């Protein structure tokens, strides 16, 4: 796909018999290797790949510490839990946030740090990366939710459920529910009136026929 320029240009063009570049000849490559643009998310926002690998790292470490080869009774006593995993932009560092019961943080930290090398090898064997990311364990400093906070959340969720149920109930079902709330004496009187109306209707029909 080369184009030969015939004739010369006094303003510095191509001479006769020379070969012009493809870009000057009107040819454009759809995929250029020189101007390849790297698409990345804004600063502070993890990419989809970072999130996927972080979730995989969290799953591997949690399984290894709770039921796997790195299981430790001290971690169970301390109520050890991995709250979150954050991957660096180059995926070479995994910041593992953990939490334990008050007063048991030091023993839990010792038990985890003693198994860092083994955990790193397990992560490398499970992931599809060509390298093993370094694991940096850090205690989660976020405040624990109080009982009042959980109580408010439960109350709000119950209210939403009640509102959604009231909206979803059809009209005929709501009428039946309201009918069941009527007292027993009133129900008896209503049934008697309905029977009287039916009997009167039948009498009129019979007398009309005869």
JSON list of C-alpha atoms in Angstrom, two decimals:
[
{"chain": "A", "resi": 1, "resn": "UNK", "atom": "CA", "xyz": [0.00, 0.00, 0.00]},
{"chain": "A", "resi": 2, "resn": "UNK", "atom": "CA", "xyz": [2.61, 2.51, -1.07]},
{"chain": "A", "resi": 3, "resn": "UNK", "atom": "CA", "xyz": [2.01, 5.47, -3.29]},
{"chain": "A", "resi": 4, "resn": "UNK", "atom": "CA", "xyz": [4.60, 6.97, -5.68]},
{"chain": "A", "resi": 5, "resn": "UNK", "atom": "CA", "xyz": [4.42, 10.73, -6.14]},
{"chain": "A", "resi": 6, "resn": "UNK", "atom": "CA", "xyz": [4.94, 11.81, -9.76]},
{"chain": "A", "resi": 7, "resn": "UNK", "atom": "CA", "xyz": [6.31, 15.30, -10.30]},
{"chain": "A", "resi": 8, "resn": "UNK", "atom": "CA", "xyz": [8.09, 17.61, -7.92]},
{"chain": "A", "resi": 9, "resn": "UNK", "atom": "CA", "xyz": [6.96, 20.35, -5.60]},
{"chain": "A", "resi": 10, "resn": "UNK", "atom": "CA", "xyz": [8.96, 23.54, -5.29]},
{"chain": "A", "resi": 11, "resn": "UNK", "atom": "CA", "xyz": [7.70, 24.18, -1.79]},
{"chain": "A", "resi": 12, "resn": "UNK", "atom": "CA", "xyz": [9.49, 21.20, -0.32]},
{"chain": "A", "resi": 13, "resn": "UNK", "atom": "CA", "xyz": [7.23, 18.40, -1.59]},
{"chain": "A", "resi": 14, "resn": "UNK", "atom": "CA", "xyz": [8.25, 14.94, -2.65]},
{"chain": "A", "resi": 15, "resn": "UNK", "atom": "CA", "xyz": [10.41, 14.45, -5.71]},
{"chain": "A", "resi": 16, "resn": "UNK", "atom": "CA", "xyz": [9.69, 12.17, -8.65]},
{"chain": "A", "resi": 17, "resn": "UNK", "atom": "CA", "xyz": [10.22, 8.53, -7.82]},
{"chain": "A", "resi": 18, "resn": "UNK", "atom": "CA", "xyz": [10.18, 8.98, -4.03]},
{"chain": "A", "resi": 19, "resn": "UNK", "atom": "CA", "xyz": [7.80, 7.11, -1.80]},
{"chain": "A", "resi": 20, "resn": "UNK", "atom": "CA", "xyz": [5.48, 9.16, 0.35]},
{"chain": "A", "resi": 21, "resn": "UNK", "atom": "CA", "xyz": [4.49, 8.12, 3.86]},
{"chain": "A", "resi": 22, "resn": "UNK", "atom": "CA", "xyz": [1.13, 6.46, 4.17]},
{"chain": "A", "resi": 23, "resn": "UNK", "atom": "CA", "xyz": [-0.27, 9.29, 6.29]},
{"chain": "A", "resi": 24, "resn": "UNK", "atom": "CA", "xyz": [0.52, 11.89, 3.60]},
{"chain": "A", "resi": 25, "resn": "UNK", "atom": "CA", "xyz": [-0.92, 9.64, 0.90]},
{"chain": "A", "resi": 26, "resn": "UNK", "atom": "CA", "xyz": [-4.29, 9.61, 2.62]},
{"chain": "A", "resi": 27, "resn": "UNK", "atom": "CA", "xyz": [-3.98, 6.27, 4.40]},
{"chain": "A", "resi": 28, "resn": "UNK", "atom": "CA", "xyz": [-4.72, 6.09, 8.12]},
{"chain": "A", "resi": 29, "resn": "UNK", "atom": "CA", "xyz": [-4.30, 3.11, 10.42]},
{"chain": "A", "resi": 30, "resn": "UNK", "atom": "CA", "xyz": [-7.33, 2.48, 12.63]},
{"chain": "A", "resi": 31, "resn": "UNK", "atom": "CA", "xyz": [-5.12, 1.13, 15.43]},
{"chain": "A", "resi": 32, "resn": "UNK", "atom": "CA", "xyz": [-1.95, 3.15, 15.92]},
{"chain": "A", "resi": 33, "resn": "UNK", "atom": "CA", "xyz": [0.75, 1.75, 18.17]},
{"chain": "A", "resi": 34, "resn": "UNK", "atom": "CA", "xyz": [2.53, 5.07, 18.64]},
{"chain": "A", "resi": 35, "resn": "UNK", "atom": "CA", "xyz": [-0.41, 7.05, 20.00]},
{"chain": "A", "resi": 36, "resn": "UNK", "atom": "CA", "xyz": [-1.96, 4.37, 22.17]},
{"chain": "A", "resi": 37, "resn": "UNK", "atom": "CA", "xyz": [-4.06, 5.98, 24.87]},
{"chain": "A", "resi": 38, "resn": "UNK", "atom": "CA", "xyz": [-4.28, 4.38, 28.30]},
{"chain": "A", "resi": 39, "resn": "UNK", "atom": "CA", "xyz": [-7.77, 4.65, 29.73]},
{"chain": "A", "resi": 40, "resn": "UNK", "atom": "CA", "xyz": [-7.79, 4.94, 33.51]},
{"chain": "A", "resi": 41, "resn": "UNK", "atom": "CA", "xyz": [-10.34, 5.93, 36.10]},
{"chain": "A", "resi": 42, "resn": "UNK", "atom": "CA", "xyz": [-10.12, 9.24, 38.00]},
{"chain": "A", "resi": 43, "resn": "UNK", "atom": "CA", "xyz": [-7.81, 9.53, 40.97]},
{"chain": "A", "resi": 44, "resn": "UNK", "atom": "CA", "xyz": [-9.14, 7.79, 44.05]},
{"chain": "A", "resi": 45, "resn": "UNK", "atom": "CA", "xyz": [-11.69, 5.72, 42.11]},
{"chain": "A", "resi": 46, "resn": "UNK", "atom": "CA", "xyz": [-10.67, 2.04, 41.69]},
{"chain": "A", "resi": 47, "resn": "UNK", "atom": "CA", "xyz": [-11.10, 0.42, 38.30]},
{"chain": "A", "resi": 48, "resn": "UNK", "atom": "CA", "xyz": [-13.23, -2.66, 37.67]},
{"chain": "A", "resi": 49, "resn": "UNK", "atom": "CA", "xyz": [-10.12, -4.82, 37.53]},
{"chain": "A", "resi": 50, "resn": "UNK", "atom": "CA", "xyz": [-8.93, -3.48, 40.88]},
{"chain": "A", "resi": 51, "resn": "UNK", "atom": "CA", "xyz": [-12.30, -4.24, 42.44]},
{"chain": "A", "resi": 52, "resn": "UNK", "atom": "CA", "xyz": [-12.40, -7.76, 41.00]},
{"chain": "A", "resi": 53, "resn": "UNK", "atom": "CA", "xyz": [-8.90, -8.64, 42.18]},
{"chain": "A", "resi": 54, "resn": "UNK", "atom": "CA", "xyz": [-9.56, -7.07, 45.59]},
{"chain": "A", "resi": 55, "resn": "UNK", "atom": "CA", "xyz": [-12.65, -9.24, 46.07]},
{"chain": "A", "resi": 56, "resn": "UNK", "atom": "CA", "xyz": [-10.67, -12.35, 45.04]},
{"chain": "A", "resi": 57, "resn": "UNK", "atom": "CA", "xyz": [-7.85, -11.51, 47.47]},
{"chain": "A", "resi": 58, "resn": "UNK", "atom": "CA", "xyz": [-10.38, -10.97, 50.26]},
{"chain": "A", "resi": 59, "resn": "UNK", "atom": "CA", "xyz": [-12.04, -14.31, 49.56]},
{"chain": "A", "resi": 60, "resn": "UNK", "atom": "CA", "xyz": [-8.73, -16.22, 49.50]},
{"chain": "A", "resi": 61, "resn": "UNK", "atom": "CA", "xyz": [-7.43, -14.68, 52.73]},
{"chain": "A", "resi": 62, "resn": "UNK", "atom": "CA", "xyz": [-10.74, -15.13, 54.58]},
{"chain": "A", "resi": 63, "resn": "UNK", "atom": "CA", "xyz": [-10.98, -18.80, 53.61]},
{"chain": "A", "resi": 64, "resn": "UNK", "atom": "CA", "xyz": [-7.34, -19.46, 54.51]},
{"chain": "A", "resi": 65, "resn": "UNK", "atom": "CA", "xyz": [-7.63, -17.85, 57.96]},
{"chain": "A", "resi": 66, "resn": "UNK", "atom": "CA", "xyz": [-11.02, -19.34, 58.88]},
{"chain": "A", "resi": 67, "resn": "UNK", "atom": "CA", "xyz": [-11.01, -22.84, 57.37]},
{"chain": "A", "resi": 68, "resn": "UNK", "atom": "CA", "xyz": [-7.78, -23.20, 55.39]},
{"chain": "A", "resi": 69, "resn": "UNK", "atom": "CA", "xyz": [-4.15, -23.95, 56.19]},
{"chain": "A", "resi": 70, "resn": "UNK", "atom": "CA", "xyz": [-3.64, -20.68, 58.08]},
{"chain": "A", "resi": 71, "resn": "UNK", "atom": "CA", "xyz": [-6.43, -21.32, 60.57]},
{"chain": "A", "resi": 72, "resn": "UNK", "atom": "CA", "xyz": [-5.61, -20.12, 64.08]},
{"chain": "A", "resi": 73, "resn": "UNK", "atom": "CA", "xyz": [-7.73, -20.50, 67.26]},
{"chain": "A", "resi": 74, "resn": "UNK", "atom": "CA", "xyz": [-6.55, -17.09, 68.47]},
{"chain": "A", "resi": 75, "resn": "UNK", "atom": "CA", "xyz": [-8.25, -15.45, 65.50]},
{"chain": "A", "resi": 76, "resn": "UNK", "atom": "CA", "xyz": [-11.56, -17.10, 66.36]},
{"chain": "A", "resi": 77, "resn": "UNK", "atom": "CA", "xyz": [-11.33, -15.98, 69.96]},
{"chain": "A", "resi": 78, "resn": "UNK", "atom": "CA", "xyz": [-10.52, -12.45, 68.85]},
{"chain": "A", "resi": 79, "resn": "UNK", "atom": "CA", "xyz": [-13.45, -12.34, 66.43]},
{"chain": "A", "resi": 80, "resn": "UNK", "atom": "CA", "xyz": [-11.09, -11.57, 63.57]},
{"chain": "A", "resi": 81, "resn": "UNK", "atom": "CA", "xyz": [-12.76, -10.32, 60.40]},
{"chain": "A", "resi": 82, "resn": "UNK", "atom": "CA", "xyz": [-11.49, -8.84, 57.13]},
{"chain": "A", "resi": 83, "resn": "UNK", "atom": "CA", "xyz": [-13.60, -5.79, 56.37]},
{"chain": "A", "resi": 84, "resn": "UNK", "atom": "CA", "xyz": [-12.14, -4.62, 53.06]},
{"chain": "A", "resi": 85, "resn": "UNK", "atom": "CA", "xyz": [-9.26, -5.02, 50.59]},
{"chain": "A", "resi": 86, "resn": "UNK", "atom": "CA", "xyz": [-7.92, -2.19, 48.44]},
{"chain": "A", "resi": 87, "resn": "UNK", "atom": "CA", "xyz": [-5.54, -2.76, 45.53]},
{"chain": "A", "resi": 88, "resn": "UNK", "atom": "CA", "xyz": [-2.98, -0.24, 44.32]},
{"chain": "A", "resi": 89, "resn": "UNK", "atom": "CA", "xyz": [-3.10, 1.12, 40.77]},
{"chain": "A", "resi": 90, "resn": "UNK", "atom": "CA", "xyz": [-0.32, -1.25, 39.60]},
{"chain": "A", "resi": 91, "resn": "UNK", "atom": "CA", "xyz": [-1.94, -4.22, 41.45]},
{"chain": "A", "resi": 92, "resn": "UNK", "atom": "CA", "xyz": [1.33, -4.98, 43.24]},
{"chain": "A", "resi": 93, "resn": "UNK", "atom": "CA", "xyz": [0.12, -4.03, 46.73]},
{"chain": "A", "resi": 94, "resn": "UNK", "atom": "CA", "xyz": [-3.00, -5.19, 48.56]},
{"chain": "A", "resi": 95, "resn": "UNK", "atom": "CA", "xyz": [-4.05, -3.16, 51.61]},
{"chain": "A", "resi": 96, "resn": "UNK", "atom": "CA", "xyz": [-6.03, -5.55, 53.81]},
{"chain": "A", "resi": 97, "resn": "UNK", "atom": "CA", "xyz": [-8.24, -3.93, 56.45]},
{"chain": "A", "resi": 98, "resn": "UNK", "atom": "CA", "xyz": [-9.18, -6.10, 59.41]},
{"chain": "A", "resi": 99, "resn": "UNK", "atom": "CA", "xyz": [-11.09, -5.80, 62.67]},
{"chain": "A", "resi": 100, "resn": "UNK", "atom": "CA", "xyz": [-11.10, -7.68, 65.98]},
{"chain": "A", "resi": 101, "resn": "UNK", "atom": "CA", "xyz": [-12.77, -7.51, 69.38]},
{"chain": "A", "resi": 102, "resn": "UNK", "atom": "CA", "xyz": [-11.58, -4.80, 71.79]},
{"chain": "A", "resi": 103, "resn": "UNK", "atom": "CA", "xyz": [-8.51, -5.90, 73.73]},
{"chain": "A", "resi": 104, "resn": "UNK", "atom": "CA", "xyz": [-7.70, -8.74, 71.28]},
{"chain": "A", "resi": 105, "resn": "UNK", "atom": "CA", "xyz": [-6.15, -6.69, 68.48]},
{"chain": "A", "resi": 106, "resn": "UNK", "atom": "CA", "xyz": [-2.52, -7.45, 69.34]},
{"chain": "A", "resi": 107, "resn": "UNK", "atom": "CA", "xyz": [-2.94, -11.22, 69.49]},
{"chain": "A", "resi": 108, "resn": "UNK", "atom": "CA", "xyz": [-4.90, -11.20, 66.24]},
{"chain": "A", "resi": 109, "resn": "UNK", "atom": "CA", "xyz": [-2.25, -9.07, 64.53]},
{"chain": "A", "resi": 110, "resn": "UNK", "atom": "CA", "xyz": [0.53, -11.44, 65.61]},
{"chain": "A", "resi": 111, "resn": "UNK", "atom": "CA", "xyz": [-1.38, -14.46, 64.34]},
{"chain": "A", "resi": 112, "resn": "UNK", "atom": "CA", "xyz": [-1.96, -12.83, 60.96]},
{"chain": "A", "resi": 113, "resn": "UNK", "atom": "CA", "xyz": [1.56, -11.47, 60.48]},
{"chain": "A", "resi": 114, "resn": "UNK", "atom": "CA", "xyz": [3.04, -14.90, 61.19]},
{"chain": "A", "resi": 115, "resn": "UNK", "atom": "CA", "xyz": [1.21, -16.28, 58.12]},
{"chain": "A", "resi": 116, "resn": "UNK", "atom": "CA", "xyz": [1.84, -13.45, 55.65]},
{"chain": "A", "resi": 117, "resn": "UNK", "atom": "CA", "xyz": [4.23, -15.45, 53.43]},
{"chain": "A", "resi": 118, "resn": "UNK", "atom": "CA", "xyz": [1.88, -18.41, 53.24]},
{"chain": "A", "resi": 119, "resn": "UNK", "atom": "CA", "xyz": [-1.08, -16.17, 52.49]},
{"chain": "A", "resi": 120, "resn": "UNK", "atom": "CA", "xyz": [0.87, -14.46, 49.73]},
{"chain": "A", "resi": 121, "resn": "UNK", "atom": "CA", "xyz": [1.68, -17.79, 48.08]},
{"chain": "A", "resi": 122, "resn": "UNK", "atom": "CA", "xyz": [-1.98, -18.82, 48.29]},
{"chain": "A", "resi": 123, "resn": "UNK", "atom": "CA", "xyz": [-3.06, -15.56, 46.68]},
{"chain": "A", "resi": 124, "resn": "UNK", "atom": "CA", "xyz": [-0.51, -16.06, 43.89]},
{"chain": "A", "resi": 125, "resn": "UNK", "atom": "CA", "xyz": [-1.76, -19.60, 43.23]},
{"chain": "A", "resi": 126, "resn": "UNK", "atom": "CA", "xyz": [-5.41, -18.49, 43.02]},
{"chain": "A", "resi": 127, "resn": "UNK", "atom": "CA", "xyz": [-5.04, -15.28, 41.03]},
{"chain": "A", "resi": 128, "resn": "UNK", "atom": "CA", "xyz": [-4.25, -14.98, 37.32]},
{"chain": "A", "resi": 129, "resn": "UNK", "atom": "CA", "xyz": [-1.57, -12.32, 37.83]},
{"chain": "A", "resi": 130, "resn": "UNK", "atom": "CA", "xyz": [2.04, -12.94, 36.75]},
{"chain": "A", "resi": 131, "resn": "UNK", "atom": "CA", "xyz": [3.26, -11.70, 40.15]},
{"chain": "A", "resi": 132, "resn": "UNK", "atom": "CA", "xyz": [2.24, -12.00, 43.77]},
{"chain": "A", "resi": 133, "resn": "UNK", "atom": "CA", "xyz": [1.00, -8.74, 45.35]},
{"chain": "A", "resi": 134, "resn": "UNK", "atom": "CA", "xyz": [2.46, -7.74, 48.68]},
{"chain": "A", "resi": 135, "resn": "UNK", "atom": "CA", "xyz": [-0.03, -7.94, 51.55]},
{"chain": "A", "resi": 136, "resn": "UNK", "atom": "CA", "xyz": [-0.16, -5.03, 53.98]},
{"chain": "A", "resi": 137, "resn": "UNK", "atom": "CA", "xyz": [-2.47, -5.67, 56.92]},
{"chain": "A", "resi": 138, "resn": "UNK", "atom": "CA", "xyz": [-3.91, -2.64, 58.67]},
{"chain": "A", "resi": 139, "resn": "UNK", "atom": "CA", "xyz": [-6.50, -2.37, 61.42]},
{"chain": "A", "resi": 140, "resn": "UNK", "atom": "CA", "xyz": [-9.77, -0.83, 60.30]},
{"chain": "A", "resi": 141, "resn": "UNK", "atom": "CA", "xyz": [-10.13, 2.44, 62.20]},
{"chain": "A", "resi": 142, "resn": "UNK", "atom": "CA", "xyz": [-13.77, 3.01, 61.20]},
{"chain": "A", "resi": 143, "resn": "UNK", "atom": "CA", "xyz": [-16.05, 3.28, 64.26]},
{"chain": "A", "resi": 144, "resn": "UNK", "atom": "CA", "xyz": [-18.24, 0.30, 64.99]},
{"chain": "A", "resi": 145, "resn": "UNK", "atom": "CA", "xyz": [-21.99, 0.91, 64.61]},
{"chain": "A", "resi": 146, "resn": "UNK", "atom": "CA", "xyz": [-23.79, 1.26, 67.94]},
{"chain": "A", "resi": 147, "resn": "UNK", "atom": "CA", "xyz": [-26.97, -0.50, 69.06]},
{"chain": "A", "resi": 148, "resn": "UNK", "atom": "CA", "xyz": [-29.03, 2.66, 68.52]},
{"chain": "A", "resi": 149, "resn": "UNK", "atom": "CA", "xyz": [-27.77, 2.93, 64.96]},
{"chain": "A", "resi": 150, "resn": "UNK", "atom": "CA", "xyz": [-28.72, -0.68, 64.17]},
{"chain": "A", "resi": 151, "resn": "UNK", "atom": "CA", "xyz": [-32.11, -0.19, 65.84]},
{"chain": "A", "resi": 152, "resn": "UNK", "atom": "CA", "xyz": [-32.84, 2.85, 63.65]},
{"chain": "A", "resi": 153, "resn": "UNK", "atom": "CA", "xyz": [-31.86, 0.92, 60.53]},
{"chain": "A", "resi": 154, "resn": "UNK", "atom": "CA", "xyz": [-34.15, -1.97, 61.48]},
{"chain": "A", "resi": 155, "resn": "UNK", "atom": "CA", "xyz": [-37.07, 0.36, 62.19]},
{"chain": "A", "resi": 156, "resn": "UNK", "atom": "CA", "xyz": [-36.64, 2.15, 58.87]},
{"chain": "A", "resi": 157, "resn": "UNK", "atom": "CA", "xyz": [-36.45, -1.17, 56.98]},
{"chain": "A", "resi": 158, "resn": "UNK", "atom": "CA", "xyz": [-39.61, -2.43, 58.72]},
{"chain": "A", "resi": 159, "resn": "UNK", "atom": "CA", "xyz": [-41.46, 0.75, 57.78]},
{"chain": "A", "resi": 160, "resn": "UNK", "atom": "CA", "xyz": [-40.40, 0.37, 54.16]},
{"chain": "A", "resi": 161, "resn": "UNK", "atom": "CA", "xyz": [-41.61, -3.23, 54.13]},
{"chain": "A", "resi": 162, "resn": "UNK", "atom": "CA", "xyz": [-44.99, -2.26, 55.58]},
{"chain": "A", "resi": 163, "resn": "UNK", "atom": "CA", "xyz": [-45.43, 0.55, 53.07]},
{"chain": "A", "resi": 164, "resn": "UNK", "atom": "CA", "xyz": [-44.48, -1.71, 50.16]},
{"chain": "A", "resi": 165, "resn": "UNK", "atom": "CA", "xyz": [-46.90, -4.41, 51.34]},
{"chain": "A", "resi": 166, "resn": "UNK", "atom": "CA", "xyz": [-49.74, -1.91, 51.64]},
{"chain": "A", "resi": 167, "resn": "UNK", "atom": "CA", "xyz": [-49.07, -0.63, 48.14]},
{"chain": "A", "resi": 168, "resn": "UNK", "atom": "CA", "xyz": [-48.86, -4.09, 46.59]},
{"chain": "A", "resi": 169, "resn": "UNK", "atom": "CA", "xyz": [-52.11, -5.44, 48.12]},
{"chain": "A", "resi": 170, "resn": "UNK", "atom": "CA", "xyz": [-54.90, -5.38, 45.48]},
{"chain": "A", "resi": 171, "resn": "UNK", "atom": "CA", "xyz": [-58.20, -3.68, 46.19]},
{"chain": "A", "resi": 172, "resn": "UNK", "atom": "CA", "xyz": [-60.33, -6.83, 46.44]},
{"chain": "A", "resi": 173, "resn": "UNK", "atom": "CA", "xyz": [-57.84, -8.41, 48.87]},
{"chain": "A", "resi": 174, "resn": "UNK", "atom": "CA", "xyz": [-57.87, -5.25, 50.97]},
{"chain": "A", "resi": 175, "resn": "UNK", "atom": "CA", "xyz": [-61.69, -5.38, 51.05]},
{"chain": "A", "resi": 176, "resn": "UNK", "atom": "CA", "xyz": [-61.55, -8.96, 52.31]},
{"chain": "A", "resi": 177, "resn": "UNK", "atom": "CA", "xyz": [-59.07, -7.98, 55.00]},
{"chain": "A", "resi": 178, "resn": "UNK", "atom": "CA", "xyz": [-61.26, -5.09, 56.06]},
{"chain": "A", "resi": 179, "resn": "UNK", "atom": "CA", "xyz": [-64.31, -7.40, 56.06]},
{"chain": "A", "resi": 180, "resn": "UNK", "atom": "CA", "xyz": [-62.54, -9.74, 58.47]},
{"chain": "A", "resi": 181, "resn": "UNK", "atom": "CA", "xyz": [-61.97, -6.89, 60.89]},
{"chain": "A", "resi": 182, "resn": "UNK", "atom": "CA", "xyz": [-65.75, -6.34, 61.28]},
{"chain": "A", "resi": 183, "resn": "UNK", "atom": "CA", "xyz": [-67.15, -7.53, 64.66]},
{"chain": "A", "resi": 184, "resn": "UNK", "atom": "CA", "xyz": [-69.05, -10.81, 64.85]},
{"chain": "A", "resi": 185, "resn": "UNK", "atom": "CA", "xyz": [-72.48, -9.33, 65.70]},
{"chain": "A", "resi": 186, "resn": "UNK", "atom": "CA", "xyz": [-72.33, -6.95, 62.80]},
{"chain": "A", "resi": 187, "resn": "UNK", "atom": "CA", "xyz": [-71.38, -9.78, 60.46]},
{"chain": "A", "resi": 188, "resn": "UNK", "atom": "CA", "xyz": [-74.45, -11.76, 61.53]},
{"chain": "A", "resi": 189, "resn": "UNK", "atom": "CA", "xyz": [-76.74, -8.81, 60.84]},
{"chain": "A", "resi": 190, "resn": "UNK", "atom": "CA", "xyz": [-75.12, -8.23, 57.45]},
{"chain": "A", "resi": 191, "resn": "UNK", "atom": "CA", "xyz": [-75.57, -11.87, 56.49]},
{"chain": "A", "resi": 192, "resn": "UNK", "atom": "CA", "xyz": [-79.23, -11.79, 57.55]},
{"chain": "A", "resi": 193, "resn": "UNK", "atom": "CA", "xyz": [-79.85, -8.72, 55.41]},
{"chain": "A", "resi": 194, "resn": "UNK", "atom": "CA", "xyz": [-78.16, -10.36, 52.42]},
{"chain": "A", "resi": 195, "resn": "UNK", "atom": "CA", "xyz": [-80.38, -13.44, 52.84]},
{"chain": "A", "resi": 196, "resn": "UNK", "atom": "CA", "xyz": [-83.51, -11.27, 53.08]},
{"chain": "A", "resi": 197, "resn": "UNK", "atom": "CA", "xyz": [-82.59, -9.46, 49.87]},
{"chain": "A", "resi": 198, "resn": "UNK", "atom": "CA", "xyz": [-82.03, -12.76, 48.08]},
{"chain": "A", "resi": 199, "resn": "UNK", "atom": "CA", "xyz": [-85.35, -14.18, 49.27]},
{"chain": "A", "resi": 200, "resn": "UNK", "atom": "CA", "xyz": [-87.23, -11.06, 48.20]},
{"chain": "A", "resi": 201, "resn": "UNK", "atom": "CA", "xyz": [-85.56, -11.22, 44.79]},
{"chain": "A", "resi": 202, "resn": "UNK", "atom": "CA", "xyz": [-86.57, -14.88, 44.37]},
{"chain": "A", "resi": 203, "resn": "UNK", "atom": "CA", "xyz": [-90.17, -14.13, 45.41]},
{"chain": "A", "resi": 204, "resn": "UNK", "atom": "CA", "xyz": [-90.43, -11.35, 42.85]},
{"chain": "A", "resi": 205, "resn": "UNK", "atom": "CA", "xyz": [-89.02, -13.62, 40.16]},
{"chain": "A", "resi": 206, "resn": "UNK", "atom": "CA", "xyz": [-91.45, -16.46, 41.00]},
{"chain": "A", "resi": 207, "resn": "UNK", "atom": "CA", "xyz": [-94.49, -14.19, 41.16]},
{"chain": "A", "resi": 208, "resn": "UNK", "atom": "CA", "xyz": [-93.50, -12.58, 37.88]},
{"chain": "A", "resi": 209, "resn": "UNK", "atom": "CA", "xyz": [-93.26, -15.95, 36.15]},
{"chain": "A", "resi": 210, "resn": "UNK", "atom": "CA", "xyz": [-96.60, -17.20, 37.48]}
]
